[in-house]
Tab-separated table of C-alpha atoms and ligand atoms in Angstrom:
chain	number	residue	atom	x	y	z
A	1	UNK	CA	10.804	-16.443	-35.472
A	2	UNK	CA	11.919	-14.006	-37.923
A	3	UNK	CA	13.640	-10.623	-37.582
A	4	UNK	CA	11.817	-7.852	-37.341
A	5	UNK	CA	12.179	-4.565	-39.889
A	6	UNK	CA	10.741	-1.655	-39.474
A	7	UNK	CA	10.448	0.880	-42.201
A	8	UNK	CA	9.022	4.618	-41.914
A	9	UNK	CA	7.108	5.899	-44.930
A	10	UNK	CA	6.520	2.705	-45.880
A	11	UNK	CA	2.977	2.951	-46.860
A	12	UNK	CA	4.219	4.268	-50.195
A	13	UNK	CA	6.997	5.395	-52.910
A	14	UNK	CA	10.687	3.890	-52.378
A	15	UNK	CA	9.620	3.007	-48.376
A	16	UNK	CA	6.866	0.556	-49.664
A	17	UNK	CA	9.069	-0.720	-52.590
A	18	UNK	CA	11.632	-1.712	-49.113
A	19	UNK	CA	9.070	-2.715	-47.660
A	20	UNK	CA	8.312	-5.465	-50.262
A	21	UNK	CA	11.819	-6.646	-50.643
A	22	UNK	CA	12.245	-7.445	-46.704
A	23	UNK	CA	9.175	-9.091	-46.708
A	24	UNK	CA	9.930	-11.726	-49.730
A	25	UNK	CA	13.359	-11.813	-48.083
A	26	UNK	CA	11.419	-13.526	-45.090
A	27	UNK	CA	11.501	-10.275	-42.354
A	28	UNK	CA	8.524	-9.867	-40.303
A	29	UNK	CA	7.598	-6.325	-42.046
A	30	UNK	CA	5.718	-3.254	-39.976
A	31	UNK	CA	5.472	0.024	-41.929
A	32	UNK	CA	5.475	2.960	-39.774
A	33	UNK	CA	3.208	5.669	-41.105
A	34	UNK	CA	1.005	8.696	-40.429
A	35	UNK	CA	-2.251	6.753	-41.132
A	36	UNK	CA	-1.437	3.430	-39.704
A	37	UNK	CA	-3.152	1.679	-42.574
A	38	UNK	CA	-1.153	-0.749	-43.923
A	39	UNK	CA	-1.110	-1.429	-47.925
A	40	UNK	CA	-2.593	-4.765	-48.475
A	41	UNK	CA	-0.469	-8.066	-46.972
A	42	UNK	CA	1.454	-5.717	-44.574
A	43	UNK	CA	1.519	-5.044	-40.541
A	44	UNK	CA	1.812	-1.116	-39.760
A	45	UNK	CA	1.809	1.087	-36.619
A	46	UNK	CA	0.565	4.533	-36.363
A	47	UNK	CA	4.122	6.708	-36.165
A	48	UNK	CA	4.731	10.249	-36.975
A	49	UNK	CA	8.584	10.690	-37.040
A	50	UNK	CA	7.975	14.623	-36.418
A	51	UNK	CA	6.339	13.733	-32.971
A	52	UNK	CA	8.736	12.441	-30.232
A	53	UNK	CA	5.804	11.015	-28.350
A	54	UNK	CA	4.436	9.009	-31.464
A	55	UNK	CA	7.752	7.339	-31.950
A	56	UNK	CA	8.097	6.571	-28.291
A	57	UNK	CA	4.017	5.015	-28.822
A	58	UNK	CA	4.520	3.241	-32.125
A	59	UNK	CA	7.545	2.211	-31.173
A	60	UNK	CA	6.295	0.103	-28.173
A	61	UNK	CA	3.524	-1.005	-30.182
A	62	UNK	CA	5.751	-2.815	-32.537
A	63	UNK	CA	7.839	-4.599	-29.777
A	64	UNK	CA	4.837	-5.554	-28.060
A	65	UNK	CA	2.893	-7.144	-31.466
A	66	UNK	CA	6.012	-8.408	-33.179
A	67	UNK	CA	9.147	-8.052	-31.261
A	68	UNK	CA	12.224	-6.447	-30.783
A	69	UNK	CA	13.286	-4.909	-34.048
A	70	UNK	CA	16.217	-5.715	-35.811
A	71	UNK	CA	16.154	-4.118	-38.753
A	72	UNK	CA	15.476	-0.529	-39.166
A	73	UNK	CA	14.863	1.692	-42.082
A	74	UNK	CA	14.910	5.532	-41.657
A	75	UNK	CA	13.149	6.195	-44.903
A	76	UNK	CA	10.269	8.871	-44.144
A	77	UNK	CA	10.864	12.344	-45.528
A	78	UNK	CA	9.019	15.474	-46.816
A	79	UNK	CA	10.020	18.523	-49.242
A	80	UNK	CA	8.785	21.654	-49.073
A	81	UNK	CA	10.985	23.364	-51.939
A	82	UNK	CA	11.726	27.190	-52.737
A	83	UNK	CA	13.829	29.557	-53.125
A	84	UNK	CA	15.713	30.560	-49.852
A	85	UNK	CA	14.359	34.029	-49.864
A	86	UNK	CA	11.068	33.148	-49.907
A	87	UNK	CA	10.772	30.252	-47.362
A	88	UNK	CA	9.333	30.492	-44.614
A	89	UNK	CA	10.188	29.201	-40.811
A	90	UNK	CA	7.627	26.124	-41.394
A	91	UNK	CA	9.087	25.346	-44.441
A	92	UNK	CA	12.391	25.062	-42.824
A	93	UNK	CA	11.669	23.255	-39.456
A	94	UNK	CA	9.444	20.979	-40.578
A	95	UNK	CA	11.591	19.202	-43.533
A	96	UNK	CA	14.625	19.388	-40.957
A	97	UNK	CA	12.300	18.060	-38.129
A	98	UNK	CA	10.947	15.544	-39.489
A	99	UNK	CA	13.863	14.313	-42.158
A	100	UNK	CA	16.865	14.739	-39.834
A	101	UNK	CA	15.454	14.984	-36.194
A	102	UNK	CA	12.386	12.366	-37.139
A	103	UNK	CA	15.670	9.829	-37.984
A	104	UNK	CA	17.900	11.234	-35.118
A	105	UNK	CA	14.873	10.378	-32.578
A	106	UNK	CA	13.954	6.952	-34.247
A	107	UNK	CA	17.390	5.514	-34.250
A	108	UNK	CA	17.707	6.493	-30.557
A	109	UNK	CA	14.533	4.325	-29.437
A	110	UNK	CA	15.339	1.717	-32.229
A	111	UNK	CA	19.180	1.173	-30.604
A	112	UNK	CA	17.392	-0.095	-26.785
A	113	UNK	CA	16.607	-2.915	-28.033
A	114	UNK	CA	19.787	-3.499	-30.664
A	115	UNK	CA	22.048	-3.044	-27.845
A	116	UNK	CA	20.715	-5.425	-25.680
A	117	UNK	CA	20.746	-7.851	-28.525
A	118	UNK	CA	24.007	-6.896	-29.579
A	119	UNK	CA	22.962	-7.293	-33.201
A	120	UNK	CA	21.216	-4.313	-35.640
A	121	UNK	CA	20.547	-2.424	-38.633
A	122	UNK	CA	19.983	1.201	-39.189
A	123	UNK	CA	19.863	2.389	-42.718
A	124	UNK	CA	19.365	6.317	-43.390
A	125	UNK	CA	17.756	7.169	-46.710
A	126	UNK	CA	19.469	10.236	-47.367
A	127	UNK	CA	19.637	11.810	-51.520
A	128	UNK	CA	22.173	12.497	-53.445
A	129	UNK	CA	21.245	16.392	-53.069
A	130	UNK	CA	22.904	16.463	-49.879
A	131	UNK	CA	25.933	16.085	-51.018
A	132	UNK	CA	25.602	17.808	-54.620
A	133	UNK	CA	23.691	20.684	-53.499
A	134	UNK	CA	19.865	21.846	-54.892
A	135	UNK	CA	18.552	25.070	-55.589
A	136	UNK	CA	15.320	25.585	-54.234
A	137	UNK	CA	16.273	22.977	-51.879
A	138	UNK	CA	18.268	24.572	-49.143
A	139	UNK	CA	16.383	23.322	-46.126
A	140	UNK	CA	15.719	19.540	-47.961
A	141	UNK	CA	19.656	19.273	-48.642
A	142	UNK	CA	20.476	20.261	-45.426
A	143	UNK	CA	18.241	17.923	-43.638
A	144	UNK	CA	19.817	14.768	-45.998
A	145	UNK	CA	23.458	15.850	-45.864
A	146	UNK	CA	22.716	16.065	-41.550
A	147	UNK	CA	21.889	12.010	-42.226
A	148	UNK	CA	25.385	11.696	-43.266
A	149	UNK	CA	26.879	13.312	-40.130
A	150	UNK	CA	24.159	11.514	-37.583
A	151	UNK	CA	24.357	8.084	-39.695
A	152	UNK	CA	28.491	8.514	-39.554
A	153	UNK	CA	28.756	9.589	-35.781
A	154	UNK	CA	26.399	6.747	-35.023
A	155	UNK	CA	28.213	4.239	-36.716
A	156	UNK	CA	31.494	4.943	-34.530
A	157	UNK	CA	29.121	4.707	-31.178
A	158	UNK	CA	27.735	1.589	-31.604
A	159	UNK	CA	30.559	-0.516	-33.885
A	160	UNK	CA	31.329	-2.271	-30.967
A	161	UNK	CA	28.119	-3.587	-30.692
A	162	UNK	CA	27.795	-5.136	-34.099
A	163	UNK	CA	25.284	-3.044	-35.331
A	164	UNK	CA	25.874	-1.359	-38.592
A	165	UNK	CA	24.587	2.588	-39.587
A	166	UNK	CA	24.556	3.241	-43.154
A	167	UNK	CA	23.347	5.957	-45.450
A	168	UNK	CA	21.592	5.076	-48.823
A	169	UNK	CA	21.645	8.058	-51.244
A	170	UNK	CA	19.227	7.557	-54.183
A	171	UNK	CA	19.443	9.980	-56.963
A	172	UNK	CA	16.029	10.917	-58.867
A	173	UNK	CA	13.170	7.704	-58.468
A	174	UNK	CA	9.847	8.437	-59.876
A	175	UNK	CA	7.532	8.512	-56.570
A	176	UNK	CA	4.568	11.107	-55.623
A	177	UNK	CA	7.662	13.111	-54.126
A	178	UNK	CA	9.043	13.804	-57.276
A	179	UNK	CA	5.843	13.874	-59.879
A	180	UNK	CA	5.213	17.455	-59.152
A	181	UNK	CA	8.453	18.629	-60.532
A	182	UNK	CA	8.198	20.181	-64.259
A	183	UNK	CA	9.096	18.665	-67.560
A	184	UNK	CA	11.714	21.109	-67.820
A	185	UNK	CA	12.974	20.415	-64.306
A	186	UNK	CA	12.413	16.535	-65.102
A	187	UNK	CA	14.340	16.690	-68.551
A	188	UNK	CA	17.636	18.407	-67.086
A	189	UNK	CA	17.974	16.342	-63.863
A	190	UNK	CA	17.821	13.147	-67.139
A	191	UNK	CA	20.827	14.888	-68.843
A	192	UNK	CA	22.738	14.871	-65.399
A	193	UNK	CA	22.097	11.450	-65.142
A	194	UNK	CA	24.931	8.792	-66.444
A	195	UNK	CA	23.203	6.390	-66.579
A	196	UNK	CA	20.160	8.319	-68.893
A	197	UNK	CA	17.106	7.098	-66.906
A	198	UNK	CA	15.781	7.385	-63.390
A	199	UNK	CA	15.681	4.918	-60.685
A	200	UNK	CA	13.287	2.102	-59.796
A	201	UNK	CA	11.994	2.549	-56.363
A	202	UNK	CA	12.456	-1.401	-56.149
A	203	UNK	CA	16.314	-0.574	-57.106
A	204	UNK	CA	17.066	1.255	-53.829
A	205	UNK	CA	14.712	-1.340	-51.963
A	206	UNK	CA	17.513	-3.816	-53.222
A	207	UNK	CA	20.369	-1.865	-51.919
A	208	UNK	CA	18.777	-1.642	-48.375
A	209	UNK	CA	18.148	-5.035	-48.389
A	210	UNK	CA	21.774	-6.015	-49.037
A	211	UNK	CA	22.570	-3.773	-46.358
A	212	UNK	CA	20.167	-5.185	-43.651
A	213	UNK	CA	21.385	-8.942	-44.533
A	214	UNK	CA	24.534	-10.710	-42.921
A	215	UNK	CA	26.067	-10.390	-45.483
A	216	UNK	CA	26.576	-6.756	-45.064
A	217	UNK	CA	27.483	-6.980	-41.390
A	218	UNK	CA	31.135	-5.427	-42.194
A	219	UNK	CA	29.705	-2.466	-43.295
A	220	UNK	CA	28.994	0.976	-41.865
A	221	UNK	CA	29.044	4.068	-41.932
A	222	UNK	CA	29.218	4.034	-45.591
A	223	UNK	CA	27.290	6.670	-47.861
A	224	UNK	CA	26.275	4.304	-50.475
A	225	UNK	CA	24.985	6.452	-53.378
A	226	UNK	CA	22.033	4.132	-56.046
A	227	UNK	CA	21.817	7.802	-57.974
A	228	UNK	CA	22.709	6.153	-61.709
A	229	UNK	CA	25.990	8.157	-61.434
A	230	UNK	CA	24.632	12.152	-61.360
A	231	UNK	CA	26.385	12.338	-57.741
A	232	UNK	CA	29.598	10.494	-58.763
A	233	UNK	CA	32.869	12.872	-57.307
A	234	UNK	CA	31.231	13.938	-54.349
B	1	NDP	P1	6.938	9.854	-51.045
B	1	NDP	O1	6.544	11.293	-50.961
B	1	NDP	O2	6.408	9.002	-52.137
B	1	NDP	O3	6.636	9.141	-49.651
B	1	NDP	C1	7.063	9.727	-48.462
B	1	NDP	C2	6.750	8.792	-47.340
B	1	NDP	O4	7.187	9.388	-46.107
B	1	NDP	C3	5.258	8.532	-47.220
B	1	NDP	O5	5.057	7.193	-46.868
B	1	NDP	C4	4.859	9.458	-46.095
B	1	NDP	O6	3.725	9.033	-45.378
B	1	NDP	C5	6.090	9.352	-45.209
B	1	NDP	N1	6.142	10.442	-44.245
B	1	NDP	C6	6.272	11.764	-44.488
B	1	NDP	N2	6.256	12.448	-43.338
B	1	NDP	C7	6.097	11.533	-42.345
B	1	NDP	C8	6.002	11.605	-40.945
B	1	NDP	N3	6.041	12.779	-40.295
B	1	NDP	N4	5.873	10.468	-40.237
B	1	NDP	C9	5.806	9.273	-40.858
B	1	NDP	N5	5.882	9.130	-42.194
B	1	NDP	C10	6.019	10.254	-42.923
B	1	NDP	O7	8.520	9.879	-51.044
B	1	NDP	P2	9.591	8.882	-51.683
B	1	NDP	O8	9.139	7.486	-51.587
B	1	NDP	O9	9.982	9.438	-52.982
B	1	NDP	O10	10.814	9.141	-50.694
B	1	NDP	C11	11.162	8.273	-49.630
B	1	NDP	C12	12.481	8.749	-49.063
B	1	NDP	O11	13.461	8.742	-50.083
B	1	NDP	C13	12.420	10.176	-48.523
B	1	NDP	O12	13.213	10.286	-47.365
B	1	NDP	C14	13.033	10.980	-49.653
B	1	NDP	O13	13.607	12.174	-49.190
B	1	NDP	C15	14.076	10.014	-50.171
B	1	NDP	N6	14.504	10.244	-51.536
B	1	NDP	C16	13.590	10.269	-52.572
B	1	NDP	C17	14.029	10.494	-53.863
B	1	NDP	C18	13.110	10.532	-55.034
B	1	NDP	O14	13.577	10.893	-56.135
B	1	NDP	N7	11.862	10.173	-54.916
B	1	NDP	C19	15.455	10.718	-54.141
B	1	NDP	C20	16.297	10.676	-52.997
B	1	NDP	C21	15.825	10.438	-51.751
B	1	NDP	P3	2.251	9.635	-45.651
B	1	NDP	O15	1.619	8.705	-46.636
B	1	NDP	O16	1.638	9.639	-44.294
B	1	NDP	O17	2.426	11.025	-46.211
């Protein structure tokens, strides 16, 4: 039987594009989302990483339909962007709730199983901005540079283990996350960029699947950026 990967977000955007790779890579694929519909030729369980309770409940699910998972990608997030001043106490809690605490809480139930088995992958999809910093992004950066921290401190508890905790940090990738920003907005993050273009979501779905394979098993707690260079010093 194959391993099993389980990716949050992964009904859409960069989570979808992972959920793709692992699939053609031969993993038995379940995408964790909100809805619990599955895009076509893919297994998914209702899981809202903002809800203890629906981790704890989708989590089961997957062990019981599919088995224990091996594989698992932290890749759900939200932004709710503005200017410090102005944002409010939702705003705040529920980008760090669900990007940082969502992961925190998922990892935790996703490492019964990886301990017993001695064997396991947990990749973090963190962003470049939480390391270089974002205006209007204050809570957002904070939640992704927490990853590091969580992903890092993780990494030292269960080395012994053999599973692996790593931290992907993707620079700008043209998803529904990011098509709301302005042309303006759009055209200077470009001139930051090395590299002068954005990301394929399918690029970062090739990282993570490097990392999940064997033959990444002597890495972790890395913070590997895929940003085309605009994070490059940091
Ligand atoms: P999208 O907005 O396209 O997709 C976000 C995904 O997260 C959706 O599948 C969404 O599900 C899911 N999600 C949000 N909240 C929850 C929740 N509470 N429980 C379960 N699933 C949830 O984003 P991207 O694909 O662009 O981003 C994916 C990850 O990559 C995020 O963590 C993001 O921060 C990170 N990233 C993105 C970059 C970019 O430029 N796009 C750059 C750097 C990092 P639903 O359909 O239910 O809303």
């Amino acid at each position: 039987m194959s391993e099993v990967a389980l990716v949050t977000g992964g009904n859409r955007g960069i989570g979808l594009a992972i959920a793709l790779r692992l699939r053609a890579a031969g993993y038995q694929v379940v995408v964790a989302c909100r809805s619990g519909n599955a895009p076509a030729g893919l297994s998914a369980v209702e899981l809202d990483v903002s809800d203890a309770e629906s981790i704890e409940s989708g989590f089961t699910k997957v062990e019981s339909e599919f088995g224990a998972v091996s594989v698992l990608v932290a890749n759900a997030g939200i932004t709710r962007d503005g200017l410090l001043l102005r944002m409010s106490d939702e705003d705040i809690d529920e980008v760090l709730n669900t990007n940082l605490a969502g992961a925190i809480r998922l990892a935790r139930r996703g490492l019964r199983s990886m301990l017993k088995a001695r064997n396991g992958r947990i990749i973090f999809i963190s962003s470049v901005v939480g390391m270089l910093g974002s205006a209007g992004q204050v809570n957002y950066a904070a939640s992704k540079a927490g990853l590091v921290g969580a992903g890092r401190s993780l990494a030292r508890e269960v080395g012994s283990r053999s599973i692996t905790v790593n931290v992907v940090t993707p620079g700008f990738v043209e998803t529904d996350m990011t098509a709301d920003l302005d042309q303006d907005r759009k055209a200077a993050i470009l001139g930051a960029v090395p590299l002068g273009r954005y990301a394929q979501a399918d690029e970062v779905a090739a990282l993570v699947q490097f990392l999940a394979s064997q033959d990444a098993g002597y890495i972790t707690g890395a913070v590997i950026p895929i940003d085309g260079g605009l994070g490059m010093g940091h």
